[in-house]
C-alpha atoms as an extended CHARMM CRD file, in Angstrom:
* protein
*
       115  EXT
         1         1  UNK       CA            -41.7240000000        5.6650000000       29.1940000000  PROA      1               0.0000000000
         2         2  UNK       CA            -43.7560000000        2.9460000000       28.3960000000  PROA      2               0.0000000000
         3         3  UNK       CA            -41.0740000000        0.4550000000       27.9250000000  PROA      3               0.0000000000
         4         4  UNK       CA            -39.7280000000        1.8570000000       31.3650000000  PROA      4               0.0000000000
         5         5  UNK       CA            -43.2310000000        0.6130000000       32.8080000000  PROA      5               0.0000000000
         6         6  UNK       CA            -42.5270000000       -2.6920000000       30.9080000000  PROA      6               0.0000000000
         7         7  UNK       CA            -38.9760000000       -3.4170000000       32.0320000000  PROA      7               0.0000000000
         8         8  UNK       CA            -39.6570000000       -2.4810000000       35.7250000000  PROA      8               0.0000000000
         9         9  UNK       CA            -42.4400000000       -5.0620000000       35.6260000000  PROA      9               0.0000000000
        10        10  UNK       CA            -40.3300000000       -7.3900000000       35.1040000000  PROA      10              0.0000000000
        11        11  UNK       CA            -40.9590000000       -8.5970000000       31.3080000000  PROA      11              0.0000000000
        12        12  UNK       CA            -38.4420000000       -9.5640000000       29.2640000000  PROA      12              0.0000000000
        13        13  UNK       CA            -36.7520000000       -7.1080000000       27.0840000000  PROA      13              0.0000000000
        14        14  UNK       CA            -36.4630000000       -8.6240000000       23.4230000000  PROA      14              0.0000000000
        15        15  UNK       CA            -33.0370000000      -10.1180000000       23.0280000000  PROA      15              0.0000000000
        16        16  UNK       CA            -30.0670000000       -7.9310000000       21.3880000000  PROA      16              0.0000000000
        17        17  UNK       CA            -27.0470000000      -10.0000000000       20.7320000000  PROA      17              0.0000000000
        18        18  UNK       CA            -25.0530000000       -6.8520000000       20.8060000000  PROA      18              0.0000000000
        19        19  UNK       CA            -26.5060000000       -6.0620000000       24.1050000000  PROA      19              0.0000000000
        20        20  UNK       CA            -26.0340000000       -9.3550000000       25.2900000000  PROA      20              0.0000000000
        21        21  UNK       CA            -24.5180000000      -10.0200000000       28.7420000000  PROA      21              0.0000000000
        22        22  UNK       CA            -20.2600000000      -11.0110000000       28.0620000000  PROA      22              0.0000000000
        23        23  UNK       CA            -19.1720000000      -14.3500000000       29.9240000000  PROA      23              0.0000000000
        24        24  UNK       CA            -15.6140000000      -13.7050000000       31.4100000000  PROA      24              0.0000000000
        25        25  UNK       CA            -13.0680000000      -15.0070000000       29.0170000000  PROA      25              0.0000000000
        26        26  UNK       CA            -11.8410000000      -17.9080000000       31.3000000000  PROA      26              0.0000000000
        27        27  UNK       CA            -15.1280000000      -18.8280000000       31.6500000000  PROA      27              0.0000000000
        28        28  UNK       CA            -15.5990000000      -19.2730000000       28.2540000000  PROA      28              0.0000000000
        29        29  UNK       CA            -12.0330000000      -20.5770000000       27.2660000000  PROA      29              0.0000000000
        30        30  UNK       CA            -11.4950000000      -17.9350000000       24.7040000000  PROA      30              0.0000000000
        31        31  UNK       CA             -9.3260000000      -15.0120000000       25.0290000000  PROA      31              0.0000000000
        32        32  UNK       CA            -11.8710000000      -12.7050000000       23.1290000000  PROA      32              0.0000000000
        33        33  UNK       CA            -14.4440000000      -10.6570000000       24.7470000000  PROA      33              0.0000000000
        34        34  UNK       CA            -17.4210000000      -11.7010000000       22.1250000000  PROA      34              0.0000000000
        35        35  UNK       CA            -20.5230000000      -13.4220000000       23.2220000000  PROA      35              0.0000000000
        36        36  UNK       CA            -21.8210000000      -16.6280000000       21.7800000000  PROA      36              0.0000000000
        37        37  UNK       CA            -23.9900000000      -14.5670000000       19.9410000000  PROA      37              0.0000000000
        38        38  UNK       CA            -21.4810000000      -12.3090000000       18.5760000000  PROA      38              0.0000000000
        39        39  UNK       CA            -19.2090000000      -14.8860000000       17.2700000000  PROA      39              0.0000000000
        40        40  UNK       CA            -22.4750000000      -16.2590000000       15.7220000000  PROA      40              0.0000000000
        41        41  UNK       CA            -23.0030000000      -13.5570000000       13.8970000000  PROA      41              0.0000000000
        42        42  UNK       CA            -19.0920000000      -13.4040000000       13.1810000000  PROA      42              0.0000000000
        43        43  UNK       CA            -19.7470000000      -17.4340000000       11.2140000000  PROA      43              0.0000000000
        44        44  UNK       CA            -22.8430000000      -16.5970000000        9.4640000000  PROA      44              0.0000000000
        45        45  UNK       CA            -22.4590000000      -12.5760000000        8.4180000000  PROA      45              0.0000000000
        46        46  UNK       CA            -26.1490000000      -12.5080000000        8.8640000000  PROA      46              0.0000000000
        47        47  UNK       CA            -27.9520000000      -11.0030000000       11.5610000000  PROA      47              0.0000000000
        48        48  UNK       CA            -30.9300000000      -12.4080000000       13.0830000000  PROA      48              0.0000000000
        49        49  UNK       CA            -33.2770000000       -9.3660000000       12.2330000000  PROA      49              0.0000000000
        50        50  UNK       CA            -32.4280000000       -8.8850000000        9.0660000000  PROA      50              0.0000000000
        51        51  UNK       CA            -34.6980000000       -8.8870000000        6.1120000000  PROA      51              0.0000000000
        52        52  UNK       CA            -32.2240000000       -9.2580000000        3.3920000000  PROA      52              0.0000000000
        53        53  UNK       CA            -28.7230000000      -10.9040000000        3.5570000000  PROA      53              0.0000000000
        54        54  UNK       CA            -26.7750000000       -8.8270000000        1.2250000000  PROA      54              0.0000000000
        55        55  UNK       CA            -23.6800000000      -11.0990000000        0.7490000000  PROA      55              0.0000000000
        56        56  UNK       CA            -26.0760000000      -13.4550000000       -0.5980000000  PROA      56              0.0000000000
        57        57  UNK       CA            -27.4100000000      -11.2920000000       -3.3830000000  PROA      57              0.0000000000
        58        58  UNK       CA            -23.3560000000      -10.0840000000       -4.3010000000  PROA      58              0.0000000000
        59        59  UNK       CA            -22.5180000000      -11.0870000000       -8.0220000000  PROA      59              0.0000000000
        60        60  UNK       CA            -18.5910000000      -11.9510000000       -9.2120000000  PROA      60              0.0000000000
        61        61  UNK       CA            -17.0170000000       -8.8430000000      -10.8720000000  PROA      61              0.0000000000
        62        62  UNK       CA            -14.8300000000      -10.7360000000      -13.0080000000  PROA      62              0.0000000000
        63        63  UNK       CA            -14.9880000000      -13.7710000000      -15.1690000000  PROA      63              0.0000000000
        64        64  UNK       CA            -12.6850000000      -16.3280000000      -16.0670000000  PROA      64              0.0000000000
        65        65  UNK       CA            -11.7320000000      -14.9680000000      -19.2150000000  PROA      65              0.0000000000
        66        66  UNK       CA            -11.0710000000      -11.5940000000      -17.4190000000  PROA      66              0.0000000000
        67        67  UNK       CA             -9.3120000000      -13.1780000000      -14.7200000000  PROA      67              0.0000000000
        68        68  UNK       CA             -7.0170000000      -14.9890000000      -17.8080000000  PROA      68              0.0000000000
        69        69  UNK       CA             -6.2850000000      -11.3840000000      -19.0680000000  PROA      69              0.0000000000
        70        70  UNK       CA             -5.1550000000       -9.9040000000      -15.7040000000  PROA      70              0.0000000000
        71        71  UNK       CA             -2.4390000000      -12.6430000000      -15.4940000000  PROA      71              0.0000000000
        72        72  UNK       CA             -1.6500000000      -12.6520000000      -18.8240000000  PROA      72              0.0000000000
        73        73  UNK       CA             -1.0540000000       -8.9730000000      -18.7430000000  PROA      73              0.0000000000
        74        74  UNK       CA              0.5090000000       -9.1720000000      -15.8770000000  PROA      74              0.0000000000
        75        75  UNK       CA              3.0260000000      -11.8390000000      -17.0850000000  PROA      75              0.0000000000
        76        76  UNK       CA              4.0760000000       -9.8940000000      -19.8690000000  PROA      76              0.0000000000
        77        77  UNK       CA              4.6360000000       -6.3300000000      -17.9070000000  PROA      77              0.0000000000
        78        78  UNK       CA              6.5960000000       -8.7260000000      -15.6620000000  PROA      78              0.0000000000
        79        79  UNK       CA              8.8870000000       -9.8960000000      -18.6790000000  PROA      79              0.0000000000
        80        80  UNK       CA              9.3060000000       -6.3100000000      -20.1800000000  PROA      80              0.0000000000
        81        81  UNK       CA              9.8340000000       -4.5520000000      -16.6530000000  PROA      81              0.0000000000
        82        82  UNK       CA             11.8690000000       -7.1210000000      -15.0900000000  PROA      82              0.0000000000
        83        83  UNK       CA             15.2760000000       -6.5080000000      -17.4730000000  PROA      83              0.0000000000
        84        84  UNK       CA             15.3400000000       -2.6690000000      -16.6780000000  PROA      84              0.0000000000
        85        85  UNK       CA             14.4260000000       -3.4620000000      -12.7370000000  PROA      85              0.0000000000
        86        86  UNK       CA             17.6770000000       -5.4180000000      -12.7560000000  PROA      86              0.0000000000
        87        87  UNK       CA             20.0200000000       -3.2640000000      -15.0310000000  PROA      87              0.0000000000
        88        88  UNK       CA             18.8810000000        0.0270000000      -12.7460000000  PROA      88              0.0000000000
        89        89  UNK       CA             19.5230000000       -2.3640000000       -9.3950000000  PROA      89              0.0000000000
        90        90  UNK       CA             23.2340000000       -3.6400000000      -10.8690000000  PROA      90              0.0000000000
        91        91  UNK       CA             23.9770000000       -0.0610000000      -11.6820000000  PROA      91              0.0000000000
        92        92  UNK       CA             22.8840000000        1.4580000000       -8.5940000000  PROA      92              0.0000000000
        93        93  UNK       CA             24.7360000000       -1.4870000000       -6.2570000000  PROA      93              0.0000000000
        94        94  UNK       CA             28.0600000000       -0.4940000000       -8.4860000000  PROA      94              0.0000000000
        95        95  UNK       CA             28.0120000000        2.9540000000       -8.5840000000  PROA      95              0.0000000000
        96        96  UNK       CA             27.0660000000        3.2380000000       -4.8820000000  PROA      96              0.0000000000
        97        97  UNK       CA             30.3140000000        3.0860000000       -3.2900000000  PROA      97              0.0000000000
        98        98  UNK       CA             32.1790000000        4.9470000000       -5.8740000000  PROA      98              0.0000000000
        99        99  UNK       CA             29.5360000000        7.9260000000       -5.3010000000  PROA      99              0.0000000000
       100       100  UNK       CA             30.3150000000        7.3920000000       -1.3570000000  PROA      100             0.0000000000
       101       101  UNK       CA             34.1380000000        7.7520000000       -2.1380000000  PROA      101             0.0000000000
       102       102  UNK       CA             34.8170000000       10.0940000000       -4.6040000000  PROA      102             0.0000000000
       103       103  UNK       CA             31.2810000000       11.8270000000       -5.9420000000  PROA      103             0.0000000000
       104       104  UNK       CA             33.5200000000       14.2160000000       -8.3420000000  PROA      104             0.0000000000
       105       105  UNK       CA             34.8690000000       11.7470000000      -10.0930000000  PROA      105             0.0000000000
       106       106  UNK       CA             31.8610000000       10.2420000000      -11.0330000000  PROA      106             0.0000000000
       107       107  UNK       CA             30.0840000000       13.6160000000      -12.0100000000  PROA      107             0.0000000000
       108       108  UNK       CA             33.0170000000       14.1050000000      -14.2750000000  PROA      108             0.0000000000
       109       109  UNK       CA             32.7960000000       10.8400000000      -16.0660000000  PROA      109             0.0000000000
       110       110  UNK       CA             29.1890000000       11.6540000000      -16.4750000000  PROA      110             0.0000000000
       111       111  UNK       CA             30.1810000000       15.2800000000      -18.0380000000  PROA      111             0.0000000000
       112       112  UNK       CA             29.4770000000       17.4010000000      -15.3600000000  PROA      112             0.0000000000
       113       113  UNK       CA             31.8290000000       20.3500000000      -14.8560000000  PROA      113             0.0000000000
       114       114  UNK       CA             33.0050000000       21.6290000000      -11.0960000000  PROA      114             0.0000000000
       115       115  UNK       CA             31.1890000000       24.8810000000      -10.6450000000  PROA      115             0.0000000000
C-alpha cells in the first residue's frame, strides 16, 4: 500500500514500456498496435532493465568447415536419392491409370492370384 500512497500523490510511477500508454494507429501511421517503446525494443532485442543482453554473449554452433560438410553431404544424398525419386515418380505416373482401369490385370502381371 505504500506505492498506493505514492501514486495517489501524484508521483510518477517508473516507466514500463510494456505498460506504456498505445497511440491510436492512425495517429501513429502504422497499422500495428505497438508503442514507440515496444517497437524499440522490437530493433534492439534488448530491454532497458536488463543486466545482461544474452544475444550478445550467443556463440556460432557451426564452423565453416562444418558448414562445407553439411552441403557436401547433402549434395551427394541429393545425387544418390534423386535417380530412385524419379524412377518411383515415372512408375507411379504410368501405372496410375492402368490401376484406375483394370486393377486385376495389373495384380496378375505382378503374380498375384484372384482369391
Amino acid at each position: 500500500p505504500a506505492s498506493d500512497g505514492a501514486a495517489a500523490d501524484g508521483a510518477a510511477a517508473p516507466t514500463d514500456p510494456e505498460a506504456a500508454p498505445v497511440p491510436a494507429p492512425a495517429a501513429r501511421g502504422k497499422r500495428r498496435g505497438f508503442s514507440l517503446e515496444q517497437e524499440a525494443l522490437r530493433k534492439q532485442q534488448r530491454h532497458p532493465h536488463a543486466a545482461l543482453n544474452v544475444v550478445s554473449t550467443l556463440e556460432p554452433t557451426t564452423t565453416l568447415c562444418g558448414l562445407a560438410c553439411k552441403i557436401l553431404g547433402l549434395a551427394v544424398a541429393l545425387v544418390l536419392l534423386l535417380p530412385l525419386v524419379l524412377l518411383k515418380a515415372v512408375l507411379v505416373l504410368a501405372l496410375l491409370p492402368l490401376w484406375c482401369l483394370c486393377p486385376e490385370c495389373l495384380l496378375g502381371c505382378a503374380g498375384e492370384e484372384e482369391q
